Coordinates of C-alpha atoms and ligand atoms in Angstrom, one line a residue:
Chain A
X1 CA -32.7 -83.8 11.5
X2 CA -31.2 -86.7 13.8
X3 CA -28.0 -85.8 15.3
X4 CA -26.6 -87.5 18.5
X5 CA -26.9 -85.8 21.7
X6 CA -23.1 -85.3 21.9
X7 CA -22.9 -83.5 18.6
X8 CA -25.9 -81.4 19.5
X9 CA -23.8 -80.3 22.6
X10 CA -20.7 -79.6 20.4
X11 CA -23.2 -77.6 18.1
X12 CA -24.4 -75.4 21.0
X13 CA -20.8 -74.9 22.3
X14 CA -19.1 -73.8 19.2
X15 CA -21.5 -71.2 18.5
X16 CA -20.6 -69.7 21.7
X17 CA -16.9 -69.0 20.3
X18 CA -18.1 -66.2 18.0
X19 CA -19.6 -63.0 18.7
X20 CA -21.5 -63.4 15.3
X21 CA -23.5 -66.7 14.8
X22 CA -22.7 -67.0 10.9
X23 CA -19.1 -67.4 11.9
X24 CA -20.1 -71.1 13.2
X25 CA -21.2 -72.1 9.6
X26 CA -17.8 -74.2 8.8
X27 CA -17.7 -75.8 12.4
X28 CA -21.1 -76.7 12.1
X29 CA -20.7 -78.4 8.7
X30 CA -17.7 -80.1 9.9
X31 CA -19.5 -81.6 12.7
X32 CA -22.5 -82.6 10.8
X33 CA -20.2 -84.2 8.1
X34 CA -18.5 -86.3 10.6
X35 CA -21.5 -87.7 11.8
X36 CA -23.7 -88.0 8.5
X37 CA -20.7 -88.6 6.0
X38 CA -22.0 -85.8 3.9
X39 CA -24.1 -82.6 3.8
X40 CA -27.5 -83.2 2.9
X41 CA -30.2 -80.5 1.8
X42 CA -31.9 -81.1 5.0
X43 CA -28.5 -80.3 6.9
X44 CA -28.2 -77.5 4.8
X45 CA -31.8 -75.9 5.9
X46 CA -31.2 -77.3 9.6
X47 CA -27.7 -75.3 9.9
X48 CA -29.3 -72.4 8.4
X49 CA -32.2 -72.2 11.0
X50 CA -29.8 -72.9 13.7
X51 CA -27.8 -70.0 12.7
X52 CA -30.5 -67.7 11.7
X53 CA -29.3 -67.6 7.8
X54 CA -31.0 -68.4 4.6
X55 CA -30.0 -71.8 3.2
X56 CA -28.2 -70.1 0.4
X57 CA -25.7 -68.5 3.1
X58 CA -24.8 -72.2 3.9
X59 CA -25.1 -73.9 0.3
X60 CA -22.8 -71.5 -1.0
X61 CA -20.1 -72.3 1.6
X62 CA -20.6 -76.2 1.0
X63 CA -20.3 -75.6 -2.9
X64 CA -17.1 -73.6 -2.3
X65 CA -15.0 -75.8 0.0
X66 CA -13.4 -78.9 -1.3
X67 CA -13.6 -80.8 2.0
X68 CA -17.7 -80.4 2.0
X69 CA -19.5 -83.1 -0.1
X70 CA -23.1 -83.6 -1.0
X71 CA -22.8 -87.3 -1.6
X72 CA -21.6 -90.0 0.4
X73 CA -18.1 -91.5 -0.1
X74 CA -16.9 -95.1 0.7
X75 CA -16.2 -96.3 3.9
X76 CA -12.6 -95.0 3.8
X77 CA -11.8 -91.7 2.1
X78 CA -8.3 -92.0 0.6
X79 CA -7.0 -88.4 -0.6
X80 CA -3.8 -88.7 -2.8
X81 CA -1.5 -85.5 -2.7
X82 CA -1.4 -84.4 -6.5
X83 CA 0.8 -81.3 -6.2
X84 CA 4.3 -80.8 -7.5
X85 CA 6.6 -82.1 -4.6
X86 CA 4.5 -85.4 -4.2
X87 CA 4.3 -85.7 -8.0
X88 CA 8.1 -85.5 -8.3
X89 CA 8.3 -88.4 -6.2
X90 CA 5.5 -90.6 -7.7
X91 CA 2.3 -89.2 -6.4
X92 CA 0.4 -90.0 -9.7
X93 CA 1.7 -93.7 -9.8
X94 CA 0.6 -93.9 -6.3
X95 CA -2.9 -93.0 -6.9
X96 CA -3.3 -95.1 -9.9
X97 CA -2.1 -98.0 -7.5
X98 CA -4.8 -97.3 -5.2
X99 CA -7.5 -97.1 -7.9
X100 CA -6.0 -100.5 -9.4
X101 CA -6.2 -102.1 -6.1
X102 CA -9.8 -101.2 -5.5
X103 CA -10.9 -101.5 -9.2
X104 CA -12.1 -98.0 -9.2
X105 CA -11.6 -94.8 -10.5
X106 CA -10.9 -91.3 -8.8
X107 CA -14.1 -89.7 -7.3
X108 CA -16.3 -92.8 -7.4
X109 CA -17.3 -95.2 -4.7
X110 CA -15.1 -98.4 -5.1
X111 CA -17.5 -101.3 -6.5
X112 CA -17.2 -102.8 -2.8
X113 CA -18.4 -99.9 -1.2
X114 CA -14.9 -99.6 0.6
X115 CA -13.2 -96.6 -0.7
X116 CA -13.5 -93.3 -2.3
X117 CA -10.2 -92.3 -3.9
X118 CA -9.6 -88.7 -4.6
X119 CA -6.4 -86.7 -5.7
X120 CA -6.2 -83.5 -3.3
X121 CA -3.9 -80.5 -3.2
X122 CA -0.9 -80.1 -1.4
X123 CA -1.2 -81.7 2.3
X124 CA 1.8 -79.7 3.6
X125 CA 3.9 -82.8 4.2
X126 CA 5.9 -82.2 0.8
X127 CA 9.3 -83.6 2.4
X128 CA 7.8 -86.9 2.9
X129 CA 5.8 -87.5 -0.3
X130 CA 4.0 -88.9 -1.8
X131 CA 1.4 -87.8 1.0
X132 CA -1.9 -89.6 1.2
X133 CA -4.6 -89.1 4.1
X134 CA -6.7 -91.9 4.7
X135 CA -9.8 -90.2 6.7
X136 CA -7.9 -88.3 9.2
X137 CA -4.6 -90.0 9.3
X138 CA -1.7 -88.8 7.2
X139 CA 0.7 -91.6 5.6
X140 CA 4.1 -90.5 4.4
X141 CA 6.6 -91.5 1.5
X142 CA 3.4 -93.8 -0.1
X143 CA 5.0 -95.3 -3.0
X144 CA 3.3 -98.0 -5.0
X145 CA 4.4 -101.0 -2.5
X146 CA 3.1 -98.9 0.5
X147 CA -0.1 -98.2 -1.3
X148 CA -0.4 -101.9 -1.8
X149 CA 0.2 -102.5 1.8
X150 CA -2.2 -100.2 3.0
X151 CA -5.0 -101.3 0.7
X152 CA -4.5 -104.7 2.0
X153 CA -5.1 -103.5 5.4
X154 CA -8.3 -101.8 4.4
X155 CA -9.3 -105.2 2.6
X156 CA -8.6 -107.3 5.6
X157 CA -10.5 -104.8 8.1
X158 CA -13.3 -105.4 5.6
X159 CA -13.0 -109.0 5.4
X160 CA -13.0 -109.2 9.2
X161 CA -16.2 -107.0 9.5
X162 CA -18.1 -109.0 6.9
X163 CA -17.2 -112.3 9.2
Chain B
X1 CA 19.5 -85.4 14.9
X2 CA 19.5 -81.7 13.8
X3 CA 22.3 -81.0 11.1
X4 CA 25.4 -79.4 12.7
X5 CA 24.6 -76.4 10.3
X6 CA 21.6 -75.8 11.9
X7 CA 20.5 -73.6 14.6
X8 CA 17.2 -74.9 16.5
X9 CA 15.2 -72.3 18.5
X10 CA 11.8 -72.7 17.1
X11 CA 12.3 -76.3 16.3
X12 CA 14.6 -77.1 19.3
X13 CA 12.1 -79.9 20.9
X14 CA 10.9 -81.3 17.3
X15 CA 11.6 -85.1 17.0
X16 CA 13.2 -85.0 20.4
X17 CA 12.8 -88.4 22.0
X18 CA 10.6 -88.4 25.0
X19 CA 9.3 -84.7 24.0
X20 CA 5.1 -84.7 24.4
X21 CA 2.7 -82.0 23.4
X22 CA 1.4 -81.9 26.7
X23 CA 1.6 -79.2 29.4
X24 CA 3.4 -81.2 31.8
X25 CA 6.2 -81.8 29.5
X26 CA 6.4 -78.2 28.1
X27 CA 6.5 -76.8 32.0
X28 CA 9.4 -79.2 32.6
X29 CA 11.2 -77.2 29.9
X30 CA 10.4 -73.9 31.5
X31 CA 7.4 -73.6 29.4
X32 CA 5.1 -70.4 30.3
X33 CA 8.0 -68.6 32.0
X34 CA 8.0 -65.9 29.4
X35 CA 4.3 -65.2 29.2
X36 CA 4.7 -64.9 33.4
X37 CA 7.3 -62.6 32.9
X38 CA 5.5 -60.6 30.0
X39 CA 2.3 -60.0 31.8
X40 CA 4.3 -57.9 34.3
X41 CA 5.5 -55.5 31.7
X42 CA 4.0 -52.7 30.1
X43 CA 2.4 -53.9 26.8
X44 CA 4.0 -51.0 24.6
X45 CA 7.6 -52.5 26.0
X46 CA 6.7 -55.8 24.4
X47 CA 5.8 -54.0 21.2
X48 CA 8.9 -52.5 21.2
X49 CA 11.1 -55.4 21.7
X50 CA 9.3 -56.8 18.6
X51 CA 10.0 -53.7 16.6
X52 CA 13.8 -53.9 17.8
X53 CA 14.1 -57.3 16.9
X54 CA 13.6 -56.8 13.1
X55 CA 11.4 -59.8 13.1
X56 CA 9.7 -60.4 9.5
X57 CA 6.7 -62.2 9.0
X58 CA 7.1 -66.0 8.2
X59 CA 3.8 -66.6 6.2
X60 CA 5.4 -65.5 3.0
X61 CA 5.5 -61.6 2.3
X62 CA 8.3 -61.0 5.1
X63 CA 6.6 -58.1 6.3
X64 CA 7.9 -56.4 9.5
X65 CA 5.9 -57.7 12.5
X66 CA 6.5 -54.6 14.7
X67 CA 5.3 -52.3 12.0
X68 CA 2.4 -54.6 11.4
X69 CA 1.4 -54.2 14.9
X70 CA 2.1 -50.3 14.9
X71 CA -0.6 -49.9 12.2
X72 CA -3.5 -51.6 14.4
X73 CA -6.2 -48.9 15.0
X74 CA -6.1 -48.6 18.9
X75 CA -8.4 -45.8 19.0
X76 CA -11.5 -47.2 17.5
X77 CA -13.0 -48.4 20.7
X78 CA -13.6 -51.7 18.8
X79 CA -12.3 -54.9 20.1
X80 CA -8.9 -55.9 18.6
X81 CA -8.7 -59.7 17.1
X82 CA -5.7 -61.7 16.6
X83 CA -5.7 -64.6 14.0
X84 CA -3.2 -67.0 13.9
X85 CA -2.8 -68.2 10.2
X86 CA -2.3 -72.0 10.5
X87 CA -3.8 -72.4 7.0
X88 CA -0.2 -73.7 5.7
X89 CA -1.3 -74.3 2.2
X90 CA 1.4 -72.9 -0.2
X91 CA 2.7 -76.1 -1.9
X92 CA 6.3 -77.0 -0.7
X93 CA 5.7 -75.6 2.5
X94 CA 5.5 -77.7 5.6
X95 CA 7.0 -76.2 9.0
X96 CA 4.1 -75.2 10.7
X97 CA 2.7 -78.6 11.1
X98 CA 5.4 -79.6 13.1
X99 CA 5.0 -77.0 15.6
X100 CA 1.3 -77.6 16.0
X101 CA 1.5 -81.3 16.1
X102 CA 4.6 -81.5 18.4
X103 CA 5.0 -78.2 20.2
X104 CA 1.5 -76.7 20.8
X105 CA 2.1 -75.1 23.5
X106 CA 5.2 -73.1 22.3
X107 CA 2.5 -71.5 19.7
X108 CA -0.1 -70.6 22.4
X109 CA 2.5 -68.9 24.6
X110 CA 3.8 -66.8 21.6
X111 CA -0.1 -66.4 21.0
X112 CA -0.7 -65.1 24.5
X113 CA 2.4 -62.8 24.7
X114 CA 1.6 -61.2 21.1
X115 CA -2.5 -61.0 22.6
X116 CA -1.1 -59.3 25.8
X117 CA 1.2 -56.8 23.9
X118 CA -1.7 -55.9 21.6
X119 CA -4.8 -55.7 24.2
X120 CA -6.2 -58.6 22.5
X121 CA -9.1 -60.3 24.2
X122 CA -10.0 -62.9 21.7
X123 CA -7.7 -65.0 19.3
X124 CA -8.5 -67.7 16.6
X125 CA -6.4 -70.1 15.0
X126 CA -7.4 -70.6 11.7
X127 CA -6.1 -74.2 10.7
X128 CA -6.5 -75.7 7.5
X129 CA -9.1 -78.6 7.4
X130 CA -6.5 -81.1 6.5
X131 CA -5.0 -81.2 10.0
X132 CA -7.9 -82.8 12.1
X133 CA -5.3 -84.1 14.4
X134 CA -3.6 -80.9 14.7
X135 CA -6.6 -79.2 15.4
X136 CA -7.4 -81.6 18.3
X137 CA -4.0 -81.2 19.7
X138 CA -4.5 -77.5 19.8
X139 CA -7.9 -77.8 21.4
X140 CA -6.4 -80.1 24.3
X141 CA -3.5 -77.6 24.6
X142 CA -5.7 -74.7 25.1
X143 CA -7.9 -76.6 27.6
X144 CA -4.6 -77.5 29.4
X145 CA -3.5 -73.8 29.4
X146 CA -6.8 -72.6 30.4
X147 CA -6.9 -74.9 33.5
X148 CA -3.3 -73.8 34.5
X149 CA -4.4 -70.0 34.2
X150 CA -2.1 -69.4 30.8
X151 CA -5.3 -68.8 28.6
X152 CA -8.8 -67.4 29.5
X153 CA -9.7 -65.3 32.5
X154 CA -7.2 -63.7 34.9
X155 CA -4.1 -64.8 33.2
X156 CA -1.1 -65.7 35.5
X157 CA -3.3 -64.6 38.4
X158 CA -3.4 -61.0 36.9
X159 CA -6.0 -58.6 35.7
X160 CA -5.7 -59.5 32.0
X161 CA -7.7 -62.1 30.4
X162 CA -7.8 -63.6 26.8
X163 CA -9.4 -66.6 25.3
X164 CA -8.3 -68.7 22.0
X165 CA -10.5 -70.7 19.9
X166 CA -9.3 -73.2 17.3
X167 CA -11.2 -72.6 13.8
X168 CA -11.3 -75.2 10.9
X169 CA -10.9 -74.4 7.5
X170 CA -12.0 -76.9 4.7
X171 CA -9.6 -77.3 2.0
X172 CA -9.2 -74.1 0.0
X173 CA -5.9 -72.5 -0.7
X174 CA -7.0 -69.0 -0.6
X175 CA -8.2 -69.1 3.1
X176 CA -4.2 -68.7 3.8
X177 CA -4.6 -65.0 2.0
X178 CA -5.4 -63.0 5.1
X179 CA -8.7 -61.2 4.1
X180 CA -10.1 -64.5 2.5
X181 CA -9.3 -65.9 5.9
X182 CA -11.4 -63.3 7.6
X183 CA -14.2 -63.8 5.5
X184 CA -13.8 -67.6 6.0
X185 CA -13.8 -66.8 9.6
X186 CA -16.8 -64.9 9.4
X187 CA -18.5 -68.1 7.9
X188 CA -18.6 -67.2 4.2
X189 CA -16.9 -67.9 0.8
X190 CA -13.3 -66.9 1.4
X191 CA -13.4 -64.0 -1.3
X192 CA -10.4 -61.6 -0.4
X193 CA -11.5 -58.2 0.4
X194 CA -10.3 -55.2 -1.6
X195 CA -7.7 -53.0 0.1
X196 CA -8.0 -50.2 0.6
X197 CA -10.4 -50.0 2.6
X198 CA -10.1 -53.2 4.3
X199 CA -6.9 -53.2 5.9
X200 CA -7.0 -56.0 8.7
X201 CA -5.3 -53.7 10.7
X202 CA -8.3 -51.2 10.5
X203 CA -11.3 -53.0 9.1
X204 CA -10.6 -57.0 9.9
X205 CA -12.6 -59.4 11.7
X206 CA -16.2 -58.3 12.0
X207 CA -15.0 -54.8 10.7
X208 CA -12.7 -54.7 13.8
X209 CA -9.0 -54.0 14.0
X210 CA -7.4 -57.6 13.4
X211 CA -3.6 -58.7 13.2
X212 CA -3.1 -61.6 11.2
X213 CA 0.2 -63.6 11.7
X214 CA 1.8 -66.9 10.8
X215 CA 2.2 -69.6 13.3
X216 CA 6.1 -69.5 13.1
X217 CA 6.2 -65.4 13.2
X218 CA 4.2 -66.0 16.6
X219 CA 6.7 -68.6 17.9
X220 CA 9.5 -66.2 17.4
X221 CA 7.6 -63.4 19.2
X222 CA 8.1 -65.8 22.3
X223 CA 11.8 -66.1 21.9
X224 CA 12.0 -62.2 21.6
X225 CA 10.1 -61.5 24.4
X226 CA 12.4 -64.0 26.1
X227 CA 15.9 -62.7 25.1
X228 CA 15.1 -59.3 24.2
X229 CA 14.4 -57.7 20.8
X230 CA 18.2 -56.6 20.6
X231 CA 19.6 -59.9 21.2
X232 CA 17.3 -61.4 18.8
X233 CA 18.8 -58.9 16.2
X234 CA 21.9 -60.3 16.6
X235 CA 21.0 -63.5 15.4
X236 CA 20.9 -64.0 11.6
X237 CA 21.9 -60.8 9.4
X238 CA 20.9 -57.2 9.3
X239 CA 17.4 -57.0 8.2
X240 CA 17.0 -60.6 7.8
X241 CA 17.1 -61.4 11.9
X242 CA 16.5 -64.4 13.4
X243 CA 16.3 -68.2 12.4
X244 CA 14.2 -69.3 9.6
X245 CA 12.3 -72.8 9.3
X246 CA 12.9 -74.1 5.6
X247 CA 11.5 -77.2 4.3
X248 CA 13.2 -78.9 1.3
X249 CA 11.2 -81.4 -1.0
X250 CA 11.7 -83.0 -4.4
X251 CA 15.0 -84.5 -5.9
X252 CA 17.4 -84.4 -3.1
X253 CA 19.0 -87.3 -1.2
X254 CA 17.5 -85.9 2.2
X255 CA 14.6 -83.9 2.2
X256 CA 13.3 -82.6 5.4
X257 CA 12.6 -79.5 7.5
X258 CA 15.5 -77.5 9.0
X259 CA 16.1 -74.5 11.3
X260 CA 19.1 -72.1 10.3
X261 CA 20.3 -68.5 11.3
X262 CA 18.7 -66.3 8.3
X263 CA 21.6 -65.3 5.7
X264 CA 24.0 -67.5 7.6
X265 CA 24.2 -70.4 4.9
X266 CA 23.7 -70.6 1.1
X267 CA 21.3 -72.3 -1.0
X268 CA 24.1 -74.6 -2.1
X269 CA 25.3 -75.5 1.4
X270 CA 21.6 -76.5 2.0
X271 CA 21.2 -78.5 -0.8
X272 CA 24.5 -80.1 -0.9
X273 CA 25.8 -80.4 2.4
X274 CA 22.5 -80.7 4.4
X275 CA 20.4 -82.5 1.9
X276 CA 23.2 -84.5 0.6
X277 CA 22.7 -83.5 -3.0
X278 CA 21.1 -84.8 -6.3
X279 CA 19.9 -88.4 -6.2
X280 CA 22.6 -90.7 -7.5
X281 CA 23.5 -90.2 -11.1
X282 CA 21.5 -86.9 -11.3
X283 CA 21.9 -83.5 -11.6
X284 CA 19.9 -80.4 -10.3
X285 CA 18.0 -78.9 -13.1
X286 CA 15.8 -76.3 -11.5
X287 CA 14.9 -74.7 -7.9
X288 CA 11.7 -73.0 -6.7
X289 CA 13.0 -71.4 -3.4
X290 CA 10.1 -70.3 -1.3
X291 CA 6.8 -72.0 -2.1
X292 CA 5.2 -72.8 -5.4
X293 CA 4.5 -69.2 -6.2
X294 CA 8.2 -68.0 -6.2
X295 CA 9.8 -67.6 -9.4
X296 CA 12.0 -70.5 -10.3
X297 CA 15.7 -70.5 -10.6
X298 CA 18.0 -72.2 -13.1
X299 CA 20.8 -74.2 -11.6
X300 CA 22.9 -73.1 -14.6
X301 CA 22.2 -69.4 -14.5
X302 CA 24.2 -66.5 -12.8
X303 CA 22.9 -63.9 -10.9
X304 CA 24.6 -60.2 -10.8
X305 CA 24.2 -58.7 -7.7
X306 CA 24.7 -54.7 -7.3
X307 CA 26.0 -54.0 -3.9
X308 CA 25.7 -50.7 -2.3
X309 CA 29.3 -49.7 -2.8
X310 CA 28.9 -50.2 -6.5
X311 CA 30.6 -53.6 -7.0
X312 CA 28.8 -56.6 -8.6
X313 CA 28.7 -59.8 -7.2
X314 CA 28.4 -62.8 -9.5
X315 CA 26.5 -65.6 -8.0
X316 CA 25.3 -69.1 -9.0
X317 CA 22.4 -70.6 -7.1
X318 CA 24.9 -72.2 -4.6
X319 CA 25.9 -68.7 -3.5
X320 CA 22.4 -67.5 -2.5
X321 CA 22.4 -67.0 1.3
X322 CA 19.0 -68.0 2.8
X323 CA 17.4 -64.9 3.5
X324 CA 14.4 -62.5 2.1
X325 CA 16.6 -60.0 0.7
X326 CA 19.0 -62.2 -1.3
X327 CA 16.6 -64.2 -2.8
X328 CA 14.4 -60.8 -3.9
X329 CA 17.9 -59.5 -5.3
X330 CA 18.1 -62.8 -7.5
X331 CA 14.4 -62.0 -9.0
X332 CA 12.8 -64.3 -6.8
X333 CA 11.5 -64.7 -3.1
X334 CA 12.4 -66.5 0.1
X335 CA 8.6 -66.7 0.5
X336 CA 7.3 -69.2 3.0
X337 CA 10.6 -71.1 3.2
X338 CA 9.6 -74.3 1.2
X339 CA 12.3 -75.0 -1.3
X340 CA 11.4 -77.6 -4.4
X341 CA 14.2 -79.1 -6.1
X342 CA 13.8 -80.6 -9.7
X343 CA 16.7 -82.8 -11.2
X344 CA 17.5 -83.4 -14.9
X345 CA 14.3 -85.9 -15.3
X346 CA 12.0 -83.3 -15.0
X347 CA 10.4 -81.8 -18.0
X348 CA 9.7 -78.0 -17.1
X349 CA 6.3 -77.8 -19.3
X350 CA 5.0 -80.9 -17.5
X351 CA 6.0 -79.4 -14.1
X352 CA 4.5 -76.1 -14.9
X353 CA 1.4 -78.1 -16.0
X354 CA 1.3 -79.7 -12.5
X355 CA 1.3 -76.0 -10.7
X356 CA -1.2 -74.6 -13.2
X357 CA -3.8 -77.5 -12.3
X358 CA -3.1 -76.3 -8.8
X359 CA -3.9 -72.6 -9.3
X360 CA -6.8 -73.2 -11.7
X361 CA -8.6 -75.1 -8.9
X362 CA -7.7 -72.8 -6.0
X363 CA -8.7 -69.5 -7.7
X364 CA -11.7 -68.2 -5.8
X365 CA -13.1 -67.0 -9.0
X366 CA -13.9 -63.6 -7.8
X367 CA -11.7 -61.3 -10.2
X368 CA -12.0 -62.3 -13.8
X369 CA -8.5 -62.1 -15.1
X370 CA -7.2 -64.6 -12.4
X371 CA -10.4 -67.0 -12.5
X372 CA -10.1 -67.3 -16.4
X373 CA -6.2 -66.8 -16.9
X374 CA -5.4 -69.5 -14.3
X375 CA -7.9 -71.8 -16.0
X376 CA -6.4 -71.0 -19.6
X377 CA -3.0 -71.5 -18.4
X378 CA -4.0 -74.9 -17.0
X379 CA -5.8 -75.9 -20.3
X380 CA -2.7 -74.7 -22.5
X381 CA -0.4 -76.6 -20.3
X382 CA -2.6 -79.7 -20.3
X383 CA -3.2 -79.5 -23.9
X384 CA 0.7 -79.5 -24.5
X385 CA 1.0 -82.6 -22.5
X386 CA -1.8 -84.5 -23.3
X387 CA -2.9 -83.2 -26.8
X388 CA -1.0 -81.2 -29.3
X389 CA 2.1 -78.6 -28.6
X390 CA 2.5 -75.7 -30.6
X391 CA 5.8 -73.7 -31.0
X392 CA 4.3 -70.5 -30.0
X393 CA 2.6 -72.0 -26.8
X394 CA 5.3 -70.2 -24.5
X395 CA 4.6 -67.1 -25.7
X396 CA 0.9 -67.7 -25.4
X397 CA 1.3 -68.7 -21.8
X398 CA 3.4 -65.7 -21.1
X399 CA 0.8 -63.6 -22.7
X400 CA -2.0 -64.9 -20.5
X401 CA 0.2 -64.6 -17.4
X402 CA 0.8 -61.0 -18.2
X403 CA -2.4 -60.0 -18.1
X404 CA -3.5 -61.3 -14.5
X405 CA -0.6 -60.0 -12.2
X406 CA -1.6 -56.5 -10.9
X407 CA -5.3 -56.8 -11.7
X408 CA -6.7 -58.6 -9.3
X409 CA -7.8 -58.0 -5.4
X410 CA -5.5 -60.2 -3.8
X411 CA -2.0 -61.3 -4.5
X412 CA -3.1 -64.8 -5.7
X413 CA -3.0 -63.0 -8.9
X414 CA 0.8 -62.8 -8.8
X415 CA 1.0 -66.0 -7.1
X416 CA -0.6 -67.7 -10.2
X417 CA 1.4 -65.8 -12.9
X418 CA 4.9 -65.9 -11.5
X419 CA 5.4 -69.6 -12.1
X420 CA 4.1 -69.4 -15.7
X421 CA 6.2 -65.9 -16.3
X422 CA 9.4 -67.5 -15.0
X423 CA 9.1 -70.9 -16.3
X424 CA 8.7 -69.5 -19.9
X425 CA 11.2 -66.9 -19.2
X426 CA 14.0 -69.3 -18.2
X427 CA 13.1 -72.6 -20.1
X428 CA 11.5 -71.0 -23.0
X429 CA 13.7 -73.4 -25.2
X430 CA 11.9 -76.4 -23.5
X431 CA 8.5 -75.0 -24.2
X432 CA 9.3 -74.4 -28.1
X433 CA 10.8 -77.8 -28.1
X434 CA 7.9 -79.7 -26.3
X435 CA 6.2 -80.6 -29.7
X436 CA 9.3 -82.4 -30.9
X437 CA 9.9 -83.8 -27.3
X438 CA 6.5 -85.4 -27.8
X439 CA 7.5 -87.0 -30.8
X440 CA 10.6 -88.6 -29.4
X441 CA 10.1 -92.0 -27.4
X442 CA 9.4 -90.9 -23.6
X443 CA 12.6 -91.8 -21.5
X444 CA 11.7 -94.6 -19.2
X445 CA 12.9 -92.6 -16.3
X446 CA 10.2 -89.6 -17.2
X447 CA 8.2 -88.6 -14.4
X448 CA 4.2 -88.1 -14.6
X449 CA 3.3 -84.8 -13.4
X450 CA 0.3 -83.9 -15.0
Ligands
LIG501 C1 -3.0 -66.8 -2.0 C2 -2.0 -66.6 -0.6 C3 -1.9 -67.7 0.3 C4 -1.5 -67.3 1.4 N1 -1.3 -68.5 2.3 C5 -0.6 -68.4 3.6 C6 -0.6 -69.6 4.4 O1 -1.0 -70.8 4.2 N2 0.0 -69.4 5.7 C7 0.3 -68.2 6.1 O2 1.0 -68.2 7.0 N3 0.2 -67.2 5.1 C8 -0.5 -67.3 3.8 N4 -0.5 -65.9 3.0 C9 -0.1 -64.7 3.7 C10 -1.0 -64.1 4.6 O3 -1.8 -63.2 3.6 C11 -0.4 -63.0 5.6 O4 0.5 -62.1 4.8 C12 0.3 -63.9 6.5 O5 -0.5 -64.6 7.2 C13 0.7 -62.9 7.6 O6 1.4 -63.3 8.7 P1 3.2 -62.9 9.0 O7 3.2 -61.4 8.6 O8 3.6 -63.5 10.3 O9 3.8 -64.0 7.6 C14 -1.0 -66.3 1.9 C15 -1.0 -65.0 1.1 C16 -1.8 -65.3 -0.3 C17 -1.7 -64.3 -1.4
LIG502 S1 3.0 -81.4 -2.6 FE1 2.1 -83.2 -1.5 S2 2.2 -82.5 0.7 FE2 2.9 -80.6 -0.5

């Protein structure tokens, strides 16, 4: 496994936070996914060895928690809240708008590779819904117009990059 | 600007211009003075203050904080852990997020006072995975506090030492349930533990005595240590002391987050005065008062409340004071303080379909009644909305829900059946008529919820 020296350092540091190594499974998965984009088989085996566990102990965690994924996603990850308070303010329409903008469907990487759009459950921002997370950043009151503006921004960044 | 009806204690500095989450700003406001004072006092005295305050947990169940601390096994010889529940995942709940992002040192001070009172040497903040910035803000704040001797070895120059680490979840609601949380912190799937024997106070994290408290609860502890339990108990109403953070979402003019003295204002004043009432041309139809799991209220129902002296009060939803006991008397709960409002555009079959999809997604799958039941409730409501609806579907839904509650390892069983039970009980006509509703042209302003 090729991990950056900083990541390896953070991994060694975080293991010291717990009296039992196994507790570091989630932090290690987060660190590896942040660097590699998803959790590969190799990563599962590497983390298991690092924490003196069996690969199944890591694999069962990866398959349970919604935030860990075993496949790459688009360059940007758009997560639209599906739950009631957001839906009452148009969350479903917001999600469809994003899908239309990137000519894709929920769960798939868009044809241009830019985004993966997903429904997620309540993001604890119910009073300012529809709530959307793009990578690590929360966006509030994302109605269709705001969804189009956010999509335009992502597309502009993509265009600037390929220039 | 806070609404004039509010009393901001925990939220005092939230959204205040110029207030920042760094230590320097917190110290300018007199931060950590209460911790300094507290570590000069015998720990038992602080526990007594919390008991006297009548503080009830703000995570959902409203369990007495002093009593919880009293139950901790202090004779085992094992270390005692404190876990801060920052999972904030009950739909409709959005309060801890503002403390974490804008005033992290208030939380850290509350944690350290609680740790000192309970002789805890290691605390963990379990924060939901969807707050990546929140986790970084907390880590930065802890590092600042450590450098200033408020966290870590020899706190405030004394003999007491205690460390705090941040632990991120990864998108699973069940990690908010305290024993699921503990399993998750141990690096496993968050399958809740059976109680007895696994009461956290006795056999919690690493089978050691463990205290699990909500973010807001621990912030209240700071204020209790500051003004004293007796003075704190004077805020709010008897048995519902202190202030409460309330979040309002859904169909009101001004949704948002607020802080009130418990029991001092009613649901009616909250929704009409503070939140500006229904949207133009709309009427309130239903309210979920304490997070998505709490039982729904009809806006035209009456609640007969028996008083101790035998008299009976006749309340509408507008008359219910915002506190734990009043909501309980109305057959629901104040829960996590998340109020979800629905107006007359909402079809309740569809709203239930939305919530059932949530619970089916979030059941950990450990107990058969919950795993299968939550999935069937989702399938039935989804079929009603997207396929064929039958007159008897309401009965069928109720039948499934009735077989879950009380038959599971953790309270998720109740949490997932209460919506179905209460929606069907209170809006049964809408379930019966849904097949007919679908034959009618769909109103232009109908909302997509499933
Ligand atoms: C399914 C389920 C989800 C829960 N989610 C949360 C949560 O997100 N945050 C929280 O503080 N408590 C949550 N709780 C309540 C916790 O189990 C626990 O009672 C609480 O953290 C105790 O803290 P308190 O006494 O300070 O309220 C949840 C409970 C259940 C059954
Ligand atoms: S329902 Fe969308 S953030 Fe809570």
